[in-house]
N, CA, C and O atoms as a Tinker XYZ file with bonds, in Angstrom:
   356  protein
     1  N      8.766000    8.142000   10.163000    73     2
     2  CA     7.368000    8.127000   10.488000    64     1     3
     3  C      6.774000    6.739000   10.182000    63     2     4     5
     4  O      6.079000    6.121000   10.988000    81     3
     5  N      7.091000    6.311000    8.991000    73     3     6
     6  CA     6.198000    4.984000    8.756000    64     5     7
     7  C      7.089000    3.873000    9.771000    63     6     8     9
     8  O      6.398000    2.907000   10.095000    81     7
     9  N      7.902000    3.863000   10.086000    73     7    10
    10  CA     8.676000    2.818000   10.825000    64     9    11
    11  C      7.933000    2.863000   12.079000    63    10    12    13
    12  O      7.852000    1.771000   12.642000    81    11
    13  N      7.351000    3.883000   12.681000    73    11    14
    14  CA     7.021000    3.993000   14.483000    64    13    15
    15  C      5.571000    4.036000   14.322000    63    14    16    17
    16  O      4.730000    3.885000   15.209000    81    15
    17  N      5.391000    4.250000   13.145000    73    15    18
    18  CA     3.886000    3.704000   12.671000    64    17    19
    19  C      3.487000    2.183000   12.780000    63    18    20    21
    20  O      2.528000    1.684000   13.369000    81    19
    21  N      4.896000    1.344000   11.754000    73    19    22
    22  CA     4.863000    0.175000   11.678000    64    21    23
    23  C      4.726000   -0.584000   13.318000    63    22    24    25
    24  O      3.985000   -1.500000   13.675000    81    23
    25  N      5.686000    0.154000   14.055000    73    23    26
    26  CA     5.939000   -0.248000   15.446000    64    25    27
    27  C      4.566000   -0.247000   16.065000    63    26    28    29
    28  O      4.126000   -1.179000   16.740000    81    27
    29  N      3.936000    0.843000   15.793000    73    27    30
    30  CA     3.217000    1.177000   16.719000    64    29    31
    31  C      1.638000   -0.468000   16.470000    63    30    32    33
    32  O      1.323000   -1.313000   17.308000    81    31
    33  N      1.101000   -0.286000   15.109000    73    31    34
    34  CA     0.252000   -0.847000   14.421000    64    33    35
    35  C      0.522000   -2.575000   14.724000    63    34    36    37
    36  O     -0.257000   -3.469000   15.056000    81    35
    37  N      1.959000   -2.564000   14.448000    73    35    38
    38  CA     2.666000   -4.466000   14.474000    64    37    39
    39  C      2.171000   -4.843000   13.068000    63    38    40    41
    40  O      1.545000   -5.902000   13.058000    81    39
    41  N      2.290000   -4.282000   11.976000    73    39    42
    42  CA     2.161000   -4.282000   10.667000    64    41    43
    43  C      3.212000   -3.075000   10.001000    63    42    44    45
    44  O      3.568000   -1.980000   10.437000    81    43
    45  N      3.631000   -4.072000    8.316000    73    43    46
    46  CA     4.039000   -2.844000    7.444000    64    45    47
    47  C      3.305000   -1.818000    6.926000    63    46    48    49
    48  O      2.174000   -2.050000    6.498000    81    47
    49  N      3.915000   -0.369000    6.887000    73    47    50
    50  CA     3.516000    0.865000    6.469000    64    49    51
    51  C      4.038000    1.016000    5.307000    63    50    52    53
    52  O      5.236000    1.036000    5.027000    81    51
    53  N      2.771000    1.169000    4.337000    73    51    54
    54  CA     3.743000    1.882000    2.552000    64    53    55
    55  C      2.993000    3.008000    2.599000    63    54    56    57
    56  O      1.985000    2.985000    3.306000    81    55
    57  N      3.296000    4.086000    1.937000    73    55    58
    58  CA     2.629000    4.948000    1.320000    64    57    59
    59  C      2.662000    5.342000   -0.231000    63    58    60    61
    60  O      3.579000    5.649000   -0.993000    81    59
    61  N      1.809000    5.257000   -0.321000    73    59    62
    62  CA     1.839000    5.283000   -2.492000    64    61    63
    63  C      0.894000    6.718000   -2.682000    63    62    64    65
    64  O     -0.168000    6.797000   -2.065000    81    63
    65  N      1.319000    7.770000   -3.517000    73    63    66
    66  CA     0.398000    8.459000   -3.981000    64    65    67
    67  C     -0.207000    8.235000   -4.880000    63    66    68    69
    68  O      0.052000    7.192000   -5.481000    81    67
    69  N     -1.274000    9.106000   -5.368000    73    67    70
    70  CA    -2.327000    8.897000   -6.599000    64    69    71
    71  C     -2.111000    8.731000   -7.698000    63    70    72    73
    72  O     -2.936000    8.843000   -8.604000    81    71
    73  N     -0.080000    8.207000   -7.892000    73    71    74
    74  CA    -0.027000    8.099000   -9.448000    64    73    75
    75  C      0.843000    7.455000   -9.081000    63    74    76    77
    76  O      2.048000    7.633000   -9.258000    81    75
    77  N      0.067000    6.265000   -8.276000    73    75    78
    78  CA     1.074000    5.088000   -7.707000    64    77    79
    79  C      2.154000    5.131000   -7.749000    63    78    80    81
    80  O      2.600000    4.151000   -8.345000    81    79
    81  N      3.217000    6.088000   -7.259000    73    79    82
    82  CA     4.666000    6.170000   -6.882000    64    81    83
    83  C      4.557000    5.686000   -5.335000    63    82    84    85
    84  O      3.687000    5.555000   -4.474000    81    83
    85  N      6.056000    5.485000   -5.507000    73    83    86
    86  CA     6.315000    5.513000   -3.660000    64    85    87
    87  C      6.773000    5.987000   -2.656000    63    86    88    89
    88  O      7.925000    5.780000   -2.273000    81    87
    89  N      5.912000    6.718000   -2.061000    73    87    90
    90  CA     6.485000    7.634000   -1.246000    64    89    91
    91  C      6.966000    7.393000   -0.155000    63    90    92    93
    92  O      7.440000    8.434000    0.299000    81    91
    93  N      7.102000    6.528000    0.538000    73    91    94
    94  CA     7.708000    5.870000    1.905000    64    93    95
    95  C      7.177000    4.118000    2.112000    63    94    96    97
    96  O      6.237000    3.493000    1.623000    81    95
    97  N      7.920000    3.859000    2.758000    73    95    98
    98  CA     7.599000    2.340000    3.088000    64    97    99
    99  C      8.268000    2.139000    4.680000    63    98   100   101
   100  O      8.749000    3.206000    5.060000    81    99
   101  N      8.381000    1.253000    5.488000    73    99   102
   102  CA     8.730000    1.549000    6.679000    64   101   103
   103  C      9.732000   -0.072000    6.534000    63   102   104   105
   104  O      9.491000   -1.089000    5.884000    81   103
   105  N     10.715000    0.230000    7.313000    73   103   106
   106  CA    12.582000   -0.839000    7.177000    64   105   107
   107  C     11.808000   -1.876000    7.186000    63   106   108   109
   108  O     11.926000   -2.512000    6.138000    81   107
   109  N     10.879000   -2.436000    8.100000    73   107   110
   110  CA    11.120000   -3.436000    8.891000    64   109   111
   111  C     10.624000   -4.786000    7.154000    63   110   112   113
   112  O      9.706000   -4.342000    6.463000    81   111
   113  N     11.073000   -5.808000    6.802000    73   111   114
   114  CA    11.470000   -6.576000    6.062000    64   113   115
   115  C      9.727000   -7.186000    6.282000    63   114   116   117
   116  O      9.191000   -7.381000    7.373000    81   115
   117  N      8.981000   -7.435000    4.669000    73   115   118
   118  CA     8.071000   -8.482000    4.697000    64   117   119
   119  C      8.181000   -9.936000    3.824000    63   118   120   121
   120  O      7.950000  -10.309000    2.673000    81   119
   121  N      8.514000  -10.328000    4.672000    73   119   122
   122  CA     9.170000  -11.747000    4.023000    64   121   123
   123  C      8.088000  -12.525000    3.332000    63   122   124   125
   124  O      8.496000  -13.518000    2.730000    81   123
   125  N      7.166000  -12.358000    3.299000    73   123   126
   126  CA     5.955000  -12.824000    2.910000    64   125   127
   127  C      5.365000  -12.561000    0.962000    63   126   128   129
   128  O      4.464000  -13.020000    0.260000    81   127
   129  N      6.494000  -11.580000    0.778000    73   127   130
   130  CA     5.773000  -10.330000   -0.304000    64   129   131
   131  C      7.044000  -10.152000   -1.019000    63   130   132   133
   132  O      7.470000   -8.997000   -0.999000    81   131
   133  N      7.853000  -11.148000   -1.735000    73   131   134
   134  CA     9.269000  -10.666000   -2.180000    64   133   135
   135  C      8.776000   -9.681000   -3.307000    63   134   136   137
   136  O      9.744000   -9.265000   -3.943000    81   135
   137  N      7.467000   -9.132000   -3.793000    73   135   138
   138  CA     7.691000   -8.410000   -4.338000    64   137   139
   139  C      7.792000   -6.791000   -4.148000    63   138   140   141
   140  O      8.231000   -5.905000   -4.882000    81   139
   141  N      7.003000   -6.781000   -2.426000    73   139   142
   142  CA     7.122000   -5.683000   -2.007000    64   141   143
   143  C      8.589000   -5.278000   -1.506000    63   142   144   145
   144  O      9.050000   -4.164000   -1.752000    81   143
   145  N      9.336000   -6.314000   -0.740000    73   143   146
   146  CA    11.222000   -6.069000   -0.916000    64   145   147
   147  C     11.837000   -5.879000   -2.356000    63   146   148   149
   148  O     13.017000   -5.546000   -2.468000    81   147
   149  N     11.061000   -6.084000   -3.420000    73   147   150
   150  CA    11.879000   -5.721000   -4.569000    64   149   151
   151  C     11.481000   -4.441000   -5.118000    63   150   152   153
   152  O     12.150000   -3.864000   -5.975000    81   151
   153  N     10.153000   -3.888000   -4.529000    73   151   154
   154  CA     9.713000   -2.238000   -4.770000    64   153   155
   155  C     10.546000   -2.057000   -3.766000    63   154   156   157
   156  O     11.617000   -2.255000   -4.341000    81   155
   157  N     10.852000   -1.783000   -2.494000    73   155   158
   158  CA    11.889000   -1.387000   -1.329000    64   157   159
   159  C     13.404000   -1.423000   -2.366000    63   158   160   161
   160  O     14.215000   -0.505000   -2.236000    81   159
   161  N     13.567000   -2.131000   -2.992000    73   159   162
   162  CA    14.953000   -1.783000   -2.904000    64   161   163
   163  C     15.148000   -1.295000   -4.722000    63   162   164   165
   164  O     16.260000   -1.012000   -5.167000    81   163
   165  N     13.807000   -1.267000   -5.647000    73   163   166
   166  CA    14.062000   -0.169000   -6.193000    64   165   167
   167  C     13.628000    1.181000   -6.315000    63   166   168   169
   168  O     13.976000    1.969000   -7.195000    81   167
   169  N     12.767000    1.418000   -5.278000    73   167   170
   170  CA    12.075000    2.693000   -4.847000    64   169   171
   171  C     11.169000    2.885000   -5.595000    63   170   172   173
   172  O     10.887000    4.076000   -5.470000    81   171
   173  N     10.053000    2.098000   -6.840000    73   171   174
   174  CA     9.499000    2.433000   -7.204000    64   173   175
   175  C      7.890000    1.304000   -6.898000    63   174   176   177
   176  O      7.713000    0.928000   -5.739000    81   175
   177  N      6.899000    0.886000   -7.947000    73   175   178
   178  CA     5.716000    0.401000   -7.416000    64   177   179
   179  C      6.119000   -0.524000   -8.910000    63   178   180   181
   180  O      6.117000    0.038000  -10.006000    81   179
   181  N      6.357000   -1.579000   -8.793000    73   179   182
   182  CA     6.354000   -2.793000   -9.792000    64   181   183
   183  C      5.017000   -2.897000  -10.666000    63   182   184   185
   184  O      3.912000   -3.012000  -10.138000    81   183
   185  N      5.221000   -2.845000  -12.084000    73   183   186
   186  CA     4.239000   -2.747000  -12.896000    64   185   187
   187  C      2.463000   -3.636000  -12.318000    63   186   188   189
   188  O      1.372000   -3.130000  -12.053000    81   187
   189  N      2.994000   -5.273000  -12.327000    73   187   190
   190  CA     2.247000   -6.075000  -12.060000    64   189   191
   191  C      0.940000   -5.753000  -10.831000    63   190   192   193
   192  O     -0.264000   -5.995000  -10.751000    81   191
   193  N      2.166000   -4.953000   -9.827000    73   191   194
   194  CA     1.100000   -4.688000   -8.633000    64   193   195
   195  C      0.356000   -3.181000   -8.841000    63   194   196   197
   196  O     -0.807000   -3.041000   -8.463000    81   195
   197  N      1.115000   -2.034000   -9.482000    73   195   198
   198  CA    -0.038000   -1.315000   -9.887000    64   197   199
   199  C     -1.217000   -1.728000  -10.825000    63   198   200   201
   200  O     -2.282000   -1.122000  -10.706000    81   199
   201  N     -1.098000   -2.648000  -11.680000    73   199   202
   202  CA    -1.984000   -3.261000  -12.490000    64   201   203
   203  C     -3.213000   -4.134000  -11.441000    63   202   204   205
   204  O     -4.277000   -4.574000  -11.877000    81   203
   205  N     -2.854000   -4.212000  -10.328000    73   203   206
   206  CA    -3.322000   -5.295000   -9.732000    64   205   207
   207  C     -4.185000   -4.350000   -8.475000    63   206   208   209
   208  O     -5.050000   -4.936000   -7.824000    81   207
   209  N     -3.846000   -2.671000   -8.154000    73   207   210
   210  CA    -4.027000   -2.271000   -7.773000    64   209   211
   211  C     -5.534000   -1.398000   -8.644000    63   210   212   213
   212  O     -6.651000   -1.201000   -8.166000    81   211
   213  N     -5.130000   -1.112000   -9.709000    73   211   214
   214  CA    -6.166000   -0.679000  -10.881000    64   213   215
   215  C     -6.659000   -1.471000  -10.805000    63   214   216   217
   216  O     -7.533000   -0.906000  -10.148000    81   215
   217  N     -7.224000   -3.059000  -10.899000    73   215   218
   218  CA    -8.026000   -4.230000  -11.000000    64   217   219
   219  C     -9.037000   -4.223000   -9.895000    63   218   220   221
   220  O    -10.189000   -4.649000   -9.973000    81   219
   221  N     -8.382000   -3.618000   -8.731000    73   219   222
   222  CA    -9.521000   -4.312000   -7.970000    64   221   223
   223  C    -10.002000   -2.515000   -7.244000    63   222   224   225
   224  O    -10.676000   -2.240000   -6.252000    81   223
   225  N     -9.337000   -1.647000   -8.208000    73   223   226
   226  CA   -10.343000   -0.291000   -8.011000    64   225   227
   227  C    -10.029000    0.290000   -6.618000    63   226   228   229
   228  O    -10.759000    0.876000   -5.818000    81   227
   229  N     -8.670000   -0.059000   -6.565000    73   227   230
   230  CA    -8.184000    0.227000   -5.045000    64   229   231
   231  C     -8.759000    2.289000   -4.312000    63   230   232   233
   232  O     -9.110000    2.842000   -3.269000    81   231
   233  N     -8.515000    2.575000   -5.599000    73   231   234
   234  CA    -8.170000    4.310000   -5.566000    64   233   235
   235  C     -9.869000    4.348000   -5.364000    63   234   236   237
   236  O    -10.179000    4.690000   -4.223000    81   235
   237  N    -10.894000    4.091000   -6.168000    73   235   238
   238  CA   -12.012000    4.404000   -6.133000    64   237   239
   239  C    -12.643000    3.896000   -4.820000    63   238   240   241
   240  O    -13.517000    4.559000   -4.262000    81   239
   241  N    -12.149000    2.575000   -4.262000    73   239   242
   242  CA   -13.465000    1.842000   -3.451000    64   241   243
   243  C    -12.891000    2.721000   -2.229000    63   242   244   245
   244  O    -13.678000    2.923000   -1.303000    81   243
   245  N    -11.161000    3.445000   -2.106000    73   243   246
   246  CA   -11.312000    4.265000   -1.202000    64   245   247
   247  C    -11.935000    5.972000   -0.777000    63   246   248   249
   248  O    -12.323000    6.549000    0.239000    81   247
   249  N    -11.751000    6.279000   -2.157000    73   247   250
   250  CA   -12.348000    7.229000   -2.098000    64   249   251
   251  C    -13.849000    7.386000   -1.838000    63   250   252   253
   252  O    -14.401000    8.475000   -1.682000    81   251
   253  N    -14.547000    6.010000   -1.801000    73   251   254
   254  CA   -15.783000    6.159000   -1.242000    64   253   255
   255  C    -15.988000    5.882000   -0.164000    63   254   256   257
   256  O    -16.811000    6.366000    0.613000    81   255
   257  N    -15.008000    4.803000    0.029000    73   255   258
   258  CA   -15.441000    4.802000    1.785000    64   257   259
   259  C    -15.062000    5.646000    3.064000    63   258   260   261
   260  O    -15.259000    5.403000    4.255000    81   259
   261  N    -14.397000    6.816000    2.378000    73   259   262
   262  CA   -14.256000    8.063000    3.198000    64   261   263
   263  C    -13.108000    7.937000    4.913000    63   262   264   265
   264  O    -12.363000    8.800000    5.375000    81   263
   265  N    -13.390000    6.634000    5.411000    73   263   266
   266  CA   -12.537000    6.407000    6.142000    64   265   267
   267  C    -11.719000    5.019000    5.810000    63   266   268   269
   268  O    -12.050000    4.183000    4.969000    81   267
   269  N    -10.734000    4.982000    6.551000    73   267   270
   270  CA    -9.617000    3.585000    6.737000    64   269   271
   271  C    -10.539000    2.555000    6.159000    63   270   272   273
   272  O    -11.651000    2.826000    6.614000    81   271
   273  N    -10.611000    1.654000    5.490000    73   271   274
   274  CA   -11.195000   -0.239000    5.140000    64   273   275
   275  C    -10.482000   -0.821000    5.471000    63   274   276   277
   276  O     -9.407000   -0.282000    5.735000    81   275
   277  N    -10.654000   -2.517000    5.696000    73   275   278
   278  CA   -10.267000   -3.481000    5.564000    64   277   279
   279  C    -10.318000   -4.179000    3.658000    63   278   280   281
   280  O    -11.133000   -3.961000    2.762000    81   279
   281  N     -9.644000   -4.639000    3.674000    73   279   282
   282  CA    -9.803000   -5.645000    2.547000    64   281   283
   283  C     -8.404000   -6.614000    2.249000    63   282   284   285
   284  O     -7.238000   -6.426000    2.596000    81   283
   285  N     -9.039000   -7.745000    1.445000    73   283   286
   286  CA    -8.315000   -8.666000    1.532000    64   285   287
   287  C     -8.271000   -9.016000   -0.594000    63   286   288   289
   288  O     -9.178000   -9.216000   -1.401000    81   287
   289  N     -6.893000   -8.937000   -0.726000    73   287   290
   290  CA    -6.542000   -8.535000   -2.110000    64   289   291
   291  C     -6.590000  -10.118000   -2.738000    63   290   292   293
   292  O     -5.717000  -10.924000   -2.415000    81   291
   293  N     -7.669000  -10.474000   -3.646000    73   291   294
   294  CA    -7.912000  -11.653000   -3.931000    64   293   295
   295  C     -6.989000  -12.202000   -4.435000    63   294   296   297
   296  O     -7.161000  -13.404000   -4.233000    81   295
   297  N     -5.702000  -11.977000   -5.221000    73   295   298
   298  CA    -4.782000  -12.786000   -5.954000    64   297   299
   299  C     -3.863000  -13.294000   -4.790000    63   298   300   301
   300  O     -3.564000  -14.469000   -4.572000    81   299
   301  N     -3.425000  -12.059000   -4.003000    73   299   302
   302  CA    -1.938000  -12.706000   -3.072000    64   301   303
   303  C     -2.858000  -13.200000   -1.833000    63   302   304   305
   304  O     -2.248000  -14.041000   -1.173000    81   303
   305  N     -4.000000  -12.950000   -1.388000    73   303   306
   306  CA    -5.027000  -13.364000   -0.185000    64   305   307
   307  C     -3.863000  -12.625000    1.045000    63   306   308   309
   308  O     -3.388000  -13.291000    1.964000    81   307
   309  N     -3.596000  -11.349000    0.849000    73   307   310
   310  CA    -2.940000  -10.363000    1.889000    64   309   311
   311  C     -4.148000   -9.707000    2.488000    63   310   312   313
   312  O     -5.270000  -10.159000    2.259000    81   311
   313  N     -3.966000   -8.697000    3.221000    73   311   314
   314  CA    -5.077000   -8.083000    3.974000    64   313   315
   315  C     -4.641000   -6.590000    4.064000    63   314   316   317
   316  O     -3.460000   -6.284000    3.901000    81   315
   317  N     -5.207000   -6.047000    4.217000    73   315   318
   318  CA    -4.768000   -4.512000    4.017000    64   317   319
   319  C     -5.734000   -3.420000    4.669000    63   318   320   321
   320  O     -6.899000   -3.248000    4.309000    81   319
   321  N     -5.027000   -2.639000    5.773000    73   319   322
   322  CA    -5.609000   -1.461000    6.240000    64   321   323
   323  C     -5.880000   -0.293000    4.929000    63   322   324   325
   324  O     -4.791000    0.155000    4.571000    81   323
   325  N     -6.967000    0.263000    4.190000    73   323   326
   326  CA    -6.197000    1.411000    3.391000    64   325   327
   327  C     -7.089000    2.664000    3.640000    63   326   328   329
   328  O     -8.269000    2.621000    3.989000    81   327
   329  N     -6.363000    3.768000    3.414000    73   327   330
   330  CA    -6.759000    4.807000    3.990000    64   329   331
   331  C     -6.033000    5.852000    3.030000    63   330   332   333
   332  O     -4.891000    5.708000    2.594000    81   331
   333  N     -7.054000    7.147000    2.721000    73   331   334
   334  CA    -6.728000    8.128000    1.853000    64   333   335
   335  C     -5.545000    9.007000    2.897000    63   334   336   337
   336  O     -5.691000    8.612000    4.054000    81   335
   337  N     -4.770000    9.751000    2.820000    73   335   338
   338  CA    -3.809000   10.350000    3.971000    64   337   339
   339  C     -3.543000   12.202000    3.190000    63   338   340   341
   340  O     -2.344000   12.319000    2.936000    81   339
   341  N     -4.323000   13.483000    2.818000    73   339   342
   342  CA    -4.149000   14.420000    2.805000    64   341   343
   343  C     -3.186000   15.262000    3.563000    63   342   344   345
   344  O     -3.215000   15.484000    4.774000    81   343
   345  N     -1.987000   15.879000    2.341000    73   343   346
   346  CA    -1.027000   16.473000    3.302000    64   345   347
   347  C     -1.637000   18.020000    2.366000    63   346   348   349
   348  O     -1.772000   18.340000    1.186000    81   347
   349  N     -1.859000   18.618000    3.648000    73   347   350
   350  CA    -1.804000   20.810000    3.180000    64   349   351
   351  C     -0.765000   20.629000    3.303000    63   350   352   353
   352  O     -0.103000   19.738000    3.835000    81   351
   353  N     -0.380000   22.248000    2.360000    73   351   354
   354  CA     0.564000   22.652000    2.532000    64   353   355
   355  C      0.513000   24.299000    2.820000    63   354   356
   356  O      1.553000   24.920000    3.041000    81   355
């Protein structure tokens, strides 16, 4: 799913849940981000960037803005679609 996502968008797909694990990421290689290839190849979310994710209130500023944002993550100056994603069961 995140790969034909990635395809589809022409950007990488991660998915992290609410206790910053990682739940999928999509193949295609971001050469840009050796630290996101080094969460890819140990399946988990590298201390530094959940810390960095808590810093700039990632979980809260989405939960208010109710749909998809833009934002641009001041330390690495990346850009980022983010969006809350509810699975029922």
């Amino acid at each position: 799913m995140t790969n034909e996502a990635s395809r589809i968008f022409g950007n990488p797909v991660i998915i992290v849940d609410a206790g910053y694990k990682l739940l999928a990421m999509c193949q295609a290689p971001i050469p840009s981000r050796s630290d996101i290839e080094q969460q890819r190849n140990l399946g988990y979310i590298l201390d530094s960037n959940i810390e960095s994710m808590k810093k700039s209130n990632l979980y809260e500023l989405t939960r208010m803005a109710l749909i998809p944002y833009y934002s641009r993550d001041p330390e690495t100056n990346d850009c980022w679609i983010t969006a809350f994603v509810y699975v029922l069961v």
